[in-house]
XYZ file of N, CA and C in Angstrom:
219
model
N 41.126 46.237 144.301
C 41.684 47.414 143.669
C 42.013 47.119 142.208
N 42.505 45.976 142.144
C 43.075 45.491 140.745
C 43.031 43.684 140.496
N 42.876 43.409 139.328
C 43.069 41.951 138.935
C 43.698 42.242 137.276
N 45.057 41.041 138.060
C 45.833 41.202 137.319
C 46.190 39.311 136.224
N 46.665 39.177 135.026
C 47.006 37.586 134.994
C 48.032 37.444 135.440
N 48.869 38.909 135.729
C 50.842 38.372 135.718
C 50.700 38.545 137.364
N 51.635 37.453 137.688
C 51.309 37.191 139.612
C 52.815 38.715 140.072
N 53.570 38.680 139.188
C 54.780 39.727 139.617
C 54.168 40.855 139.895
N 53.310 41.347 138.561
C 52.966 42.536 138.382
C 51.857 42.815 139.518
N 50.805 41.512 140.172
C 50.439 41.985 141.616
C 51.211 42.260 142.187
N 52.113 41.274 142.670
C 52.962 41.363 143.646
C 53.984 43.049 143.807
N 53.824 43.665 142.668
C 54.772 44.928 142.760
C 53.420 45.756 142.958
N 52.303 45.410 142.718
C 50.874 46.659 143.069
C 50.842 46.760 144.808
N 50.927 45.156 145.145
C 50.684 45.139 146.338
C 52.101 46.020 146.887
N 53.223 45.805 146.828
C 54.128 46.612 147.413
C 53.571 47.972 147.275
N 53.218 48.572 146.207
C 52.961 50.004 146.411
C 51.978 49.981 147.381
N 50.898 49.247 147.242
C 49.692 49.819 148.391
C 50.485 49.238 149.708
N 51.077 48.356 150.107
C 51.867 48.288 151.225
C 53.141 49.927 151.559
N 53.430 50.564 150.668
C 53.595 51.317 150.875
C 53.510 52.549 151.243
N 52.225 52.968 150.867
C 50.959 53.720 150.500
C 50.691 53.692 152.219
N 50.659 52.910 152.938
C 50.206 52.533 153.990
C 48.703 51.812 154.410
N 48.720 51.143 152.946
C 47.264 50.133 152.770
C 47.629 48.398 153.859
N 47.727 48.922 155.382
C 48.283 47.635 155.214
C 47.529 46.588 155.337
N 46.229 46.913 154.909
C 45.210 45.488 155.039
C 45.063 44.949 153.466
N 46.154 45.174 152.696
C 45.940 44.877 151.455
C 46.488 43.106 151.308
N 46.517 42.981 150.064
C 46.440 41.195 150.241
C 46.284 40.879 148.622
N 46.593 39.764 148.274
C 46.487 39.010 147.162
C 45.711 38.026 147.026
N 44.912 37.933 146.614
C 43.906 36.463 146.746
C 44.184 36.266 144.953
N 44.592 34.849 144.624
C 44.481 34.249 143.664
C 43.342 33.194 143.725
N 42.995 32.934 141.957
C 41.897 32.619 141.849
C 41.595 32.423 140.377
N 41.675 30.717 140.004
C 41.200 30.208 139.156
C 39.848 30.766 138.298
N 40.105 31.383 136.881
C 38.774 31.945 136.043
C 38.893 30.815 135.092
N 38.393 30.322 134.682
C 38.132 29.544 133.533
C 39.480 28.621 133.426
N 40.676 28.608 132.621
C 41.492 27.481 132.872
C 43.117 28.844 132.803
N 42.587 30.175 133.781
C 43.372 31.357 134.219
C 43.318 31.407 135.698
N 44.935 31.737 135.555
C 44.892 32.261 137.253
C 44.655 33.588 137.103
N 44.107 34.103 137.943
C 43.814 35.712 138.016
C 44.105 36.217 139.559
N 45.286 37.455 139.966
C 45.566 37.440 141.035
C 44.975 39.049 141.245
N 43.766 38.945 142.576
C 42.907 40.386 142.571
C 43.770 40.793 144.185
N 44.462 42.004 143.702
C 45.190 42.924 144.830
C 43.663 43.801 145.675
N 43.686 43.465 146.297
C 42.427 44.021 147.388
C 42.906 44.208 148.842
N 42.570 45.119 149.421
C 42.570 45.794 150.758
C 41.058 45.380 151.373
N 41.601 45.264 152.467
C 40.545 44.816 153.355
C 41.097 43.001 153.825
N 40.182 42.904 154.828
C 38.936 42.416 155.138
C 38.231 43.042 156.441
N 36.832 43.514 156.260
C 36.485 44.516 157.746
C 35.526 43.959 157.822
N 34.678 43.915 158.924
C 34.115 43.364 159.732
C 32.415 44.169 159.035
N 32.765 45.330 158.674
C 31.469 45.860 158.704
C 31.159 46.372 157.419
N 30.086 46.603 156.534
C 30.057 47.661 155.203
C 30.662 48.985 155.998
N 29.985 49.575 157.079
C 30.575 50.952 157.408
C 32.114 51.171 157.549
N 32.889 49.712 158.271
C 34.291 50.093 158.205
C 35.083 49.904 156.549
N 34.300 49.159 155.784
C 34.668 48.955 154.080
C 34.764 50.424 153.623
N 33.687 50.782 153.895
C 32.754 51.862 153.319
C 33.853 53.552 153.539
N 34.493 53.706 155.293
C 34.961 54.298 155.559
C 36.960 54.338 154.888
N 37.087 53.447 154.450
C 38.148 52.693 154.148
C 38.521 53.021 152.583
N 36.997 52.714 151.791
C 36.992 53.049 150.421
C 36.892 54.170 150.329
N 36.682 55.196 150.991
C 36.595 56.681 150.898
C 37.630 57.173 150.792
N 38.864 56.559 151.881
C 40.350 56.933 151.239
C 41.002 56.643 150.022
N 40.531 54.712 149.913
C 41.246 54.348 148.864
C 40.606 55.179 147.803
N 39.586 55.599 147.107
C 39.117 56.065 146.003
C 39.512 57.102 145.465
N 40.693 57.850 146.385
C 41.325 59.547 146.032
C 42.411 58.673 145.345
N 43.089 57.466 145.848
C 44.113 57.258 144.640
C 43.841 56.250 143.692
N 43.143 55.709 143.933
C 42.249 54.533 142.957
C 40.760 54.801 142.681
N 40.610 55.546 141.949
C 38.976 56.002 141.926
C 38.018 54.825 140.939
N 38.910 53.676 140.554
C 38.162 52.460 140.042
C 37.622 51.483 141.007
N 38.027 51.465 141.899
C 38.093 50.657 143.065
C 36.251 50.574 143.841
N 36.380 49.814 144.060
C 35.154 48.951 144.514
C 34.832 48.347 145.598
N 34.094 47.872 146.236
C 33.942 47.616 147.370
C 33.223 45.654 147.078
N 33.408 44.712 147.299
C 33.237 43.588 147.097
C 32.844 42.554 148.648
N 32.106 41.617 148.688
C 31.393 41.079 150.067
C 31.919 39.703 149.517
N 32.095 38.988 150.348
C 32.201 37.671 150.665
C 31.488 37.004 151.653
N 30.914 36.267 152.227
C 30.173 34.808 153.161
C 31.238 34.217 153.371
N 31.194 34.219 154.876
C 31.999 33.681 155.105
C 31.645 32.452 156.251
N 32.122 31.535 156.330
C 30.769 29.918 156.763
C 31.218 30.364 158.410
């Protein structure tokens, strides 16, 4: 949904989407170059169709928002 450098200012995004009733939302931090960067994201689903069905809500209040894949071993 968002990547942020300040870890607070996730941490108060994620409360709203925890509020919101996003509750598969989450913080993953993550070293960019010699930056932490902390990306507030919802999810993890099993399927593109359950992402897919998921981003259809989130996009009425976040219409920047994106849909992103990971491999997972």
């Amino acid at each position: 949904v968002i990547a942020l450098e300040d870890q607070e200012r996730a941490r108060q995004f994620y409360e709203t989407l925890i509020s919101q009733d996003y509750t598969h939302a989450r913080i993953v931090q993550v070293m960019i170059g010699e930056r932490w960067i902390y990306r507030v994201q919802i999810g993890a689903f099993a399927s593109l169709s359950q992402a897919q069905a998921a981003m259809d809500r989130v996009a009425l209040d976040y219409p920047d928002a994106f849909i992103t894949s990971e491999s997972v071993p």
